[in-house]
mmCIF file of C-alpha atoms and ligand atoms in Angstrom:
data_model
loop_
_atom_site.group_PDB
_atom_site.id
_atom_site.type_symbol
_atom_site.label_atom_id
_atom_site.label_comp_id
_atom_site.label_asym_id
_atom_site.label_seq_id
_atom_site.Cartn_x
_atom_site.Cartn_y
_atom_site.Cartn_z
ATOM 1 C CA UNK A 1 235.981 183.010 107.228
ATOM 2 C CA UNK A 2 232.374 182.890 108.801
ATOM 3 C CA UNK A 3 231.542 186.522 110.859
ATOM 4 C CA UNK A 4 229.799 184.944 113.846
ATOM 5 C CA UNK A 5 226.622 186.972 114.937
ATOM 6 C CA UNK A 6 227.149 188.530 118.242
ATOM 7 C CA UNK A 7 224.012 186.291 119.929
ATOM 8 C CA UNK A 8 225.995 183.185 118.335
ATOM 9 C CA UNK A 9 229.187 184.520 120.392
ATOM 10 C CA UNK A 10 227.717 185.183 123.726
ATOM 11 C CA UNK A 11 225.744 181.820 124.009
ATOM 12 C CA UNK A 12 229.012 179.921 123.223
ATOM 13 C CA UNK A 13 230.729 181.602 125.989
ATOM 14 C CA UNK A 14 228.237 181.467 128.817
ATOM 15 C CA UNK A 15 230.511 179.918 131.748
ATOM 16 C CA UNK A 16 227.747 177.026 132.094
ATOM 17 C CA UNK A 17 228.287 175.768 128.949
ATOM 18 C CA UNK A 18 231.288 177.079 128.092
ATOM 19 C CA UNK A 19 233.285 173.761 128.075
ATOM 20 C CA UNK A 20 230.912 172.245 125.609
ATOM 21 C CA UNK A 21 231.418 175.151 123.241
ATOM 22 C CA UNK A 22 235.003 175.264 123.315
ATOM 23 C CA UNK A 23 235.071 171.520 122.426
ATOM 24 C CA UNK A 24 232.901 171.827 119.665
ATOM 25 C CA UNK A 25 234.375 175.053 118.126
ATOM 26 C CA UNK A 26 238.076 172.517 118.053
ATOM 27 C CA UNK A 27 236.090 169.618 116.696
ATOM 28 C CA UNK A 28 234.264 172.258 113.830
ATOM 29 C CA UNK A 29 238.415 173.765 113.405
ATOM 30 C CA UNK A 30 239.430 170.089 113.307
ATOM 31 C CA UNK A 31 236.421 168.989 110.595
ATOM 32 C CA UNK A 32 237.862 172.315 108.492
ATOM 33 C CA UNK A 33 241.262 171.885 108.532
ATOM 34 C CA UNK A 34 240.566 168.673 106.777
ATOM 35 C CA UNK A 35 237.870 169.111 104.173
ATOM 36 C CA UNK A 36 236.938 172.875 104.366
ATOM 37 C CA UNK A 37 233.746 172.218 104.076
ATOM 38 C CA UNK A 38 230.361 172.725 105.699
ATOM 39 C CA UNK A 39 229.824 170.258 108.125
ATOM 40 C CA UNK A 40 226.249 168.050 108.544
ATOM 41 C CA UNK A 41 224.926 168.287 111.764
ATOM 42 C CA UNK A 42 222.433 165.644 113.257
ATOM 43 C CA UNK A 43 220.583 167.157 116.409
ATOM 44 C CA UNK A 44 219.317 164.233 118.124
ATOM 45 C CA UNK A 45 216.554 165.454 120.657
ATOM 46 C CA UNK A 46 217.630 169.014 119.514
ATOM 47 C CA UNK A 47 215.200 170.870 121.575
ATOM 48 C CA UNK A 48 214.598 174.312 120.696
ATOM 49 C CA UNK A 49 217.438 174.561 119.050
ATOM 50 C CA UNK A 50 219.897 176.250 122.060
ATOM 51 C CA UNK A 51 223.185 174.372 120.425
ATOM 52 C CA UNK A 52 221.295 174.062 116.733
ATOM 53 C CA UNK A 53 220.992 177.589 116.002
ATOM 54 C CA UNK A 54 223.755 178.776 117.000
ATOM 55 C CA UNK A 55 225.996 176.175 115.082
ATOM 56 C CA UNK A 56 223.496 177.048 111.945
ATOM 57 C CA UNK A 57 224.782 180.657 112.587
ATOM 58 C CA UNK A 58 228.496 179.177 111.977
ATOM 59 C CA UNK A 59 227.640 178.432 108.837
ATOM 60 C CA UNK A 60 226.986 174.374 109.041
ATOM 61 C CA UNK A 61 223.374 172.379 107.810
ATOM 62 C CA UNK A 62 221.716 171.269 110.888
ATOM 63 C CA UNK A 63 218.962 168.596 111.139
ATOM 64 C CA UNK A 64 217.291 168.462 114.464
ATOM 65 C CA UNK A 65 215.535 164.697 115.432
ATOM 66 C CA UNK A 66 213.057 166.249 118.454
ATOM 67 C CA UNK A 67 209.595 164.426 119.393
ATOM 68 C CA UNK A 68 208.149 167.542 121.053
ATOM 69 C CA UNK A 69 206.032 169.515 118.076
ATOM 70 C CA UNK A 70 206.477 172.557 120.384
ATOM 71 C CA UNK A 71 210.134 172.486 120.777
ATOM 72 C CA UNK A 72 210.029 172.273 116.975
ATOM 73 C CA UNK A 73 207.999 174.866 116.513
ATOM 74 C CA UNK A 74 210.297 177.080 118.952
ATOM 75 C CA UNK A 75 212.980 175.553 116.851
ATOM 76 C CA UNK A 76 211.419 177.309 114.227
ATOM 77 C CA UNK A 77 210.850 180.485 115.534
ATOM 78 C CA UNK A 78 214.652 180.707 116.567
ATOM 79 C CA UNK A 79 215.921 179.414 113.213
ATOM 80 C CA UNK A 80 213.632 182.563 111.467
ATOM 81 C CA UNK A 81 214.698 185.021 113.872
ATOM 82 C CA UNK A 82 218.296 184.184 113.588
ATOM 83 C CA UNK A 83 218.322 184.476 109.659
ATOM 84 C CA UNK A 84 219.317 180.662 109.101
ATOM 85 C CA UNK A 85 216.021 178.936 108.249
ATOM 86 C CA UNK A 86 217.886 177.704 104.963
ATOM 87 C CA UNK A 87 220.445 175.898 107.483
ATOM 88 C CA UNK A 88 218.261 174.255 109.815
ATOM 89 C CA UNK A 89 215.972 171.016 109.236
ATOM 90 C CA UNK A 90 213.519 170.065 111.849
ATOM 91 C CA UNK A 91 212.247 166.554 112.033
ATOM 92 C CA UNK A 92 209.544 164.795 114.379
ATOM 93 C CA UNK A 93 210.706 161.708 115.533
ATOM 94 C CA UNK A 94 212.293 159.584 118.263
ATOM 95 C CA UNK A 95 215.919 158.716 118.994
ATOM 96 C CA UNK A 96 214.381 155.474 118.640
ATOM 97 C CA UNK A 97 213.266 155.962 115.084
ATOM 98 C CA UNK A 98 216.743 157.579 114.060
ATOM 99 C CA UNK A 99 217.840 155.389 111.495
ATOM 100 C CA UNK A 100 214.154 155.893 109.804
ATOM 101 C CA UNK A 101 214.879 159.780 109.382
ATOM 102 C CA UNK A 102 218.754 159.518 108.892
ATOM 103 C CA UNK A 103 221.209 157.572 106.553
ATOM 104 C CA UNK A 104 223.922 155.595 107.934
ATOM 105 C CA UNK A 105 227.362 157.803 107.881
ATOM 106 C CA UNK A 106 225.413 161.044 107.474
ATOM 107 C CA UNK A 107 226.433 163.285 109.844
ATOM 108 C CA UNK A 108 229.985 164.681 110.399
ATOM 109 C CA UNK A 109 228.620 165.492 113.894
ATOM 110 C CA UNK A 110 225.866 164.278 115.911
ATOM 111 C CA UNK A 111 224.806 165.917 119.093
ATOM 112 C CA UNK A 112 222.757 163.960 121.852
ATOM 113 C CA UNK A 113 222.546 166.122 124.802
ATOM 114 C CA UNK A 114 220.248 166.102 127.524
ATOM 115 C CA UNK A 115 218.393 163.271 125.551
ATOM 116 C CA UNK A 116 219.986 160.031 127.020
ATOM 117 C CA UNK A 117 218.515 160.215 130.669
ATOM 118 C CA UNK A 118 214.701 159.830 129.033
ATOM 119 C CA UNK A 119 215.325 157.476 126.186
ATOM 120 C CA UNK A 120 213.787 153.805 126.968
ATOM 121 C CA UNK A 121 217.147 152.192 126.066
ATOM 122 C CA UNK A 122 220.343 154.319 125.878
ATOM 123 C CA UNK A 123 222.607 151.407 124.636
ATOM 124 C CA UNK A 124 220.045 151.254 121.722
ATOM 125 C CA UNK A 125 220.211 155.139 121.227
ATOM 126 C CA UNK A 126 224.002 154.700 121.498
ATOM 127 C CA UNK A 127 224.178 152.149 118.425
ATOM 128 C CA UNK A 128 222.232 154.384 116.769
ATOM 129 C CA UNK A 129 224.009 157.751 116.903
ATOM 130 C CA UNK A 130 227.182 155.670 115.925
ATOM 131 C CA UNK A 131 225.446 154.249 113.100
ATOM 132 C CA UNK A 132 224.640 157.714 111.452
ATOM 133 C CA UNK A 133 227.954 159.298 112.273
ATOM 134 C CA UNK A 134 230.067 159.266 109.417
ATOM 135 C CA UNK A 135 233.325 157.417 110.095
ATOM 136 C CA UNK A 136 235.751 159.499 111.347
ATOM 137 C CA UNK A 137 233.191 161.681 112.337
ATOM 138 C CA UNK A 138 232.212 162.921 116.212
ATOM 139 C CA UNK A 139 229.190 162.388 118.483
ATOM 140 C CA UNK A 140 229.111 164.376 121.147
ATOM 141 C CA UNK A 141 227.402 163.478 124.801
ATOM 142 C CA UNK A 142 225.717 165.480 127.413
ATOM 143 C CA UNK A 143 224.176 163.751 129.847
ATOM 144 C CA UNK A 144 223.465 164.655 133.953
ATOM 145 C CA UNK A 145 225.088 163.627 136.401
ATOM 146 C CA UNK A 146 224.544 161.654 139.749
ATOM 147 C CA UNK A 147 227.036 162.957 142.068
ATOM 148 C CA UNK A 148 226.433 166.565 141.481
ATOM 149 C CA UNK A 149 222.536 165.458 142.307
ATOM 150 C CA UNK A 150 223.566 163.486 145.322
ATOM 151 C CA UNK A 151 225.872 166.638 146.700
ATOM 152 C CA UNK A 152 223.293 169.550 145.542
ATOM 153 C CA UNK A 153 220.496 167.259 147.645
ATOM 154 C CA UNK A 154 223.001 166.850 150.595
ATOM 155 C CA UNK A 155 223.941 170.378 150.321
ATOM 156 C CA UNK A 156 220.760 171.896 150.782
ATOM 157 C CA UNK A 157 219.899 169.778 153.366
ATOM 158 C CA UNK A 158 217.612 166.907 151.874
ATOM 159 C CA UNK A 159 219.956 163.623 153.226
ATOM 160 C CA UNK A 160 217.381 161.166 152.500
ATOM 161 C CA UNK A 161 216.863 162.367 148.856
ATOM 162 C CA UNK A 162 220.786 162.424 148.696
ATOM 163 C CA UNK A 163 220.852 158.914 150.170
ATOM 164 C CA UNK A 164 218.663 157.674 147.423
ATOM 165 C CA UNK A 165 220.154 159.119 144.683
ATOM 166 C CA UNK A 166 223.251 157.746 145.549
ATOM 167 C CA UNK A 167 221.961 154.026 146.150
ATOM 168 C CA UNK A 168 219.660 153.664 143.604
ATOM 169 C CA UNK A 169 220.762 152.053 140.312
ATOM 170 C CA UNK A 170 220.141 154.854 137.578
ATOM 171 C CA UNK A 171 220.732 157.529 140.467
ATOM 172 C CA UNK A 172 216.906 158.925 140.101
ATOM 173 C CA UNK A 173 214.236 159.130 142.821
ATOM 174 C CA UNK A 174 211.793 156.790 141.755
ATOM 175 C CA UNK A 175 208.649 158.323 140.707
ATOM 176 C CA UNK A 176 209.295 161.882 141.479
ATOM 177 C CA UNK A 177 212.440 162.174 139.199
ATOM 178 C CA UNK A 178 211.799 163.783 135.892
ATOM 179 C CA UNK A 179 214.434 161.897 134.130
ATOM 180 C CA UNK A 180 214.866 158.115 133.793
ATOM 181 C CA UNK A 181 218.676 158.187 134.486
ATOM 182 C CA UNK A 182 221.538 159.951 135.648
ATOM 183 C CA UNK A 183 225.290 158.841 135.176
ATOM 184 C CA UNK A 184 228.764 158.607 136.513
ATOM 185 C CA UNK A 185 232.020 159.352 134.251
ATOM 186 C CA UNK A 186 232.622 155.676 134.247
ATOM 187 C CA UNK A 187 229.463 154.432 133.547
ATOM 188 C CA UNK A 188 229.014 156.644 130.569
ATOM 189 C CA UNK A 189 232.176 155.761 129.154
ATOM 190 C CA UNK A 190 231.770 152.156 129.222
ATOM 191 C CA UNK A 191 228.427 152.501 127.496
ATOM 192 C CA UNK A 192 229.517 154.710 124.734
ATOM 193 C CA UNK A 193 232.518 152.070 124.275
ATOM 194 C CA UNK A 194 229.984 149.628 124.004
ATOM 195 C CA UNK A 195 228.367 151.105 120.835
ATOM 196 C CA UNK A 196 232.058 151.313 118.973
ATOM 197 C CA UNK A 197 232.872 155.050 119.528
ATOM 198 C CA UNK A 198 236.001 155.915 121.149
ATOM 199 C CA UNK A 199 236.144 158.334 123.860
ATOM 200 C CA UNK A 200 238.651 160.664 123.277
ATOM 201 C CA UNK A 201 237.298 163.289 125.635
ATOM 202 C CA UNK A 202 235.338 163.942 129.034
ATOM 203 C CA UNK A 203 234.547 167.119 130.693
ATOM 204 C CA UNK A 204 232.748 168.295 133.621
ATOM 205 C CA UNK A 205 229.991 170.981 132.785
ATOM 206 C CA UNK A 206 228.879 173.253 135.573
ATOM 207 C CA UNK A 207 231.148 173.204 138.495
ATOM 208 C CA UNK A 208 230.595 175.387 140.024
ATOM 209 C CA UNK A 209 228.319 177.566 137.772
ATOM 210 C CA UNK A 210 225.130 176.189 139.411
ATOM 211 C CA UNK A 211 225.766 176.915 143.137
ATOM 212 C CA UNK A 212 227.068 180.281 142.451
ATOM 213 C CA UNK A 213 224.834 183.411 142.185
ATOM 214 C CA UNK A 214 223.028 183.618 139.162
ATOM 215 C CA UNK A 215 224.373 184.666 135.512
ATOM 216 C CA UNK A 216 222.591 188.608 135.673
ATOM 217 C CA UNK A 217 223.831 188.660 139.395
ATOM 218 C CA UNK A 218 228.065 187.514 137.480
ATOM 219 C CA UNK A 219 227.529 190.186 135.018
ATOM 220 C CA UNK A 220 226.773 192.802 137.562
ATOM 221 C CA UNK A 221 229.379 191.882 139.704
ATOM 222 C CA UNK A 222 231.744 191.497 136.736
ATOM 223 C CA UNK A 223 232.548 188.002 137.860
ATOM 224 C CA UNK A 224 230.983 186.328 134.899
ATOM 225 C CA UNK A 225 234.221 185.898 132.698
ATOM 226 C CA UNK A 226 236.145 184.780 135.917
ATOM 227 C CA UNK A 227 233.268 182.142 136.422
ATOM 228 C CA UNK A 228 233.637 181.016 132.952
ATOM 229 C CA UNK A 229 237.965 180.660 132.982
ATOM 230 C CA UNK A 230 237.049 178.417 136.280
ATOM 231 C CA UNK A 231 234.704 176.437 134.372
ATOM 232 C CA UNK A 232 237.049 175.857 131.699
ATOM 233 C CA UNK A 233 240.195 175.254 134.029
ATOM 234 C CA UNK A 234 238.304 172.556 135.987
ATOM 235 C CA UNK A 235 236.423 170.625 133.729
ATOM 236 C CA UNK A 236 239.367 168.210 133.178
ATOM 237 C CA UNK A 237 240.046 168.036 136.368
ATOM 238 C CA UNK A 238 239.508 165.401 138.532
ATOM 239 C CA UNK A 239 237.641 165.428 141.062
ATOM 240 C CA UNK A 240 236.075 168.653 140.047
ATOM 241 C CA UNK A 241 235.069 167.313 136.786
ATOM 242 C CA UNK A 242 233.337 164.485 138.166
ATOM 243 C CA UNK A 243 231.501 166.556 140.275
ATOM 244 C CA UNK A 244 229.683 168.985 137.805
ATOM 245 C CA UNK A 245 226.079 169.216 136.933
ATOM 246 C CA UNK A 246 226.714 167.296 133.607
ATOM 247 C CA UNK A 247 229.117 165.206 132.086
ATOM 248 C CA UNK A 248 230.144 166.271 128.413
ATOM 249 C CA UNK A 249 231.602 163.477 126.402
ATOM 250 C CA UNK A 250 233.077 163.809 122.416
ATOM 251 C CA UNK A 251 233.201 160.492 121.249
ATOM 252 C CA UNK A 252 234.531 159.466 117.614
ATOM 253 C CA UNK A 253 233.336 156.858 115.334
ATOM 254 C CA UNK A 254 236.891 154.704 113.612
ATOM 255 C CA UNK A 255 237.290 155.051 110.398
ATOM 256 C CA UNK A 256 236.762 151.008 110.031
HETATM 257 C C1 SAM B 1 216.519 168.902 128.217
HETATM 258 S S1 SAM B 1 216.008 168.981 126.562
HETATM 259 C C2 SAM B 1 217.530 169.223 125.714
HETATM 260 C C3 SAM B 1 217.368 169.952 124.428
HETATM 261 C C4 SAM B 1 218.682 170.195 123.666
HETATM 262 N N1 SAM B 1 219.345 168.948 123.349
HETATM 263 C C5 SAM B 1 219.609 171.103 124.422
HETATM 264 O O1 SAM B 1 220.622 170.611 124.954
HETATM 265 O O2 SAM B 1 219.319 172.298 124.507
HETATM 266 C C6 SAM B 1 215.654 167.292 126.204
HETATM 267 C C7 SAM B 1 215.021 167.121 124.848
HETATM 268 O O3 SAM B 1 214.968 165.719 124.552
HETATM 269 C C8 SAM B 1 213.740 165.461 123.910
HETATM 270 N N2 SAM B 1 213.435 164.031 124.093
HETATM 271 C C9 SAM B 1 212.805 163.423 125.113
HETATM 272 N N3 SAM B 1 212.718 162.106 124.899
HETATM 273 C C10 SAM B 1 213.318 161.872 123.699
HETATM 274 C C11 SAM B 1 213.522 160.717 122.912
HETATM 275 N N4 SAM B 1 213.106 159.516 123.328
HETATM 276 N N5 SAM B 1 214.159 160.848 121.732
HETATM 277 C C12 SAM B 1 214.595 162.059 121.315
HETATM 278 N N6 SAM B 1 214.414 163.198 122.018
HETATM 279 C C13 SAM B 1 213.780 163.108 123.195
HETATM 280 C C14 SAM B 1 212.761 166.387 124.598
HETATM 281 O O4 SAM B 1 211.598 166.598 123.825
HETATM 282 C C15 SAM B 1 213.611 167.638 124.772
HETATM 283 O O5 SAM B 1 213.499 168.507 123.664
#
């Protein structure tokens, strides 16, 4: 039994992200009631380490795949002040160069969140974070989504931005979008069944949790933890999960 650091706790139940947490901790009980053992982690565009470090602190080896040498060196920084430095690996590269930094079948869990709106190719990156998940291993998929863009735009007023998001065929503004791509549930799922993983589950992250008042505001008003049980009681629901800020997806690779 792991005693998880009290930072580790309160990022995994932030009401944002909540969702994603929850399905990880199942997939991390899942992975233990099996084998018992540590699990490998692959990071793919890992970031400063906001899901790395905190699964380090679990206990599990995490290698993060990030381009930006300051995110890594943030990565860093976190990994030292948290007390797992031993647990986390940071690599420069690409999702593109994945298979040059990673074996095939390496990871019991890859994570690619946030990553597959700015890659060139996502079908490509797809292939590859199937190729280095171990079989009967999980990839897990965080990726924005277009319909919470085109309602935030139309919400606050900006119809013409909402009009283009909604029209246009990766769901961006073109040239004053900071991301290449946004999806739908549908979309997503067809692409990640195109690389060979099997979707075996989709949640909506951020319901709500975005047009609410912000997180210091919830914990003043006490309405954080009733935020978060909202979160977590709609994000398999549809329509409200096909309505949040992102779309979380845990995808797993067949055994053969
Ligand atoms: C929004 S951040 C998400 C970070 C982290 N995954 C998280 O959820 O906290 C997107 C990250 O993807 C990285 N990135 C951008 N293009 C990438 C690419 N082609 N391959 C891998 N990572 C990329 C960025 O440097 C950045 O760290």
């Amino acid at each position: 039994m792991v005693d998880i650091p009290k930072e580790s706790a309160e990022t995994r139940r932030h009401p944002r992200i909540a969702v994603v947490w929850s399905v990880l901790s199942a997939e991390i009980e899942r992975f233990a009631a099996g084998t018992g053992a540590t699990m490998r982690i692959l990071d793919v565009g890992g970031g400063s380490g906001g899901f790395a470090v905190p699964l380090a602190e679990l206990g599990h080896d995490v290698t993060v795949v990030e381009p930006s040498a300051n995110a890594l060196a943030s990565l860093r920084q976190r990994a030292a002040d948290a007390g797992v430095t031993d647990r986390v690996e940071a690599v420069q590269a690409d999702a593109d160069e994945l298979l040059d930094v990673a074996d095939p079948g390496s990871a019991d869990l890859v994570l690619c969140h946030s990553v597959l709106e700015m890659v060139d190719y996502p079908d490509t990156a797809l292939d590859m974070l199937a190729k280095v998940c171990a079989p009967g291993g999980a990839v897990s998929i965080l990726v924005a989504n277009r319909i919470a863009a085109v309602l935030g735009k139309a919400l606050s007023g900006q119809f013409g931005t909402a009009l283009d998001l909604l029209v246009h065929v990766d769901g961006v503004n073109e040239g004053r979008d900071t991301i290449k791509r946004r999806f739908e549930t549908a979309t997503l799922t067809a692409l990640v069944g195109g690389s060979g993983l099997v979707t075996e589950q989709v949640h909506g992250v951020g319901v709500v949790s975005d047009l609410v008042p912000s997180p210091a505001a919830q914990a003043e008003t006490g309405t954080g933890e009733a935020l978060r049980e909202f979160e977590l009681a709609t994000a398999s629901r549809v329509p409200f999960r096909d309505m949040a800020t992102h779309i979380h997806l845990l995808a797993r690779r067949p055994m053969r």
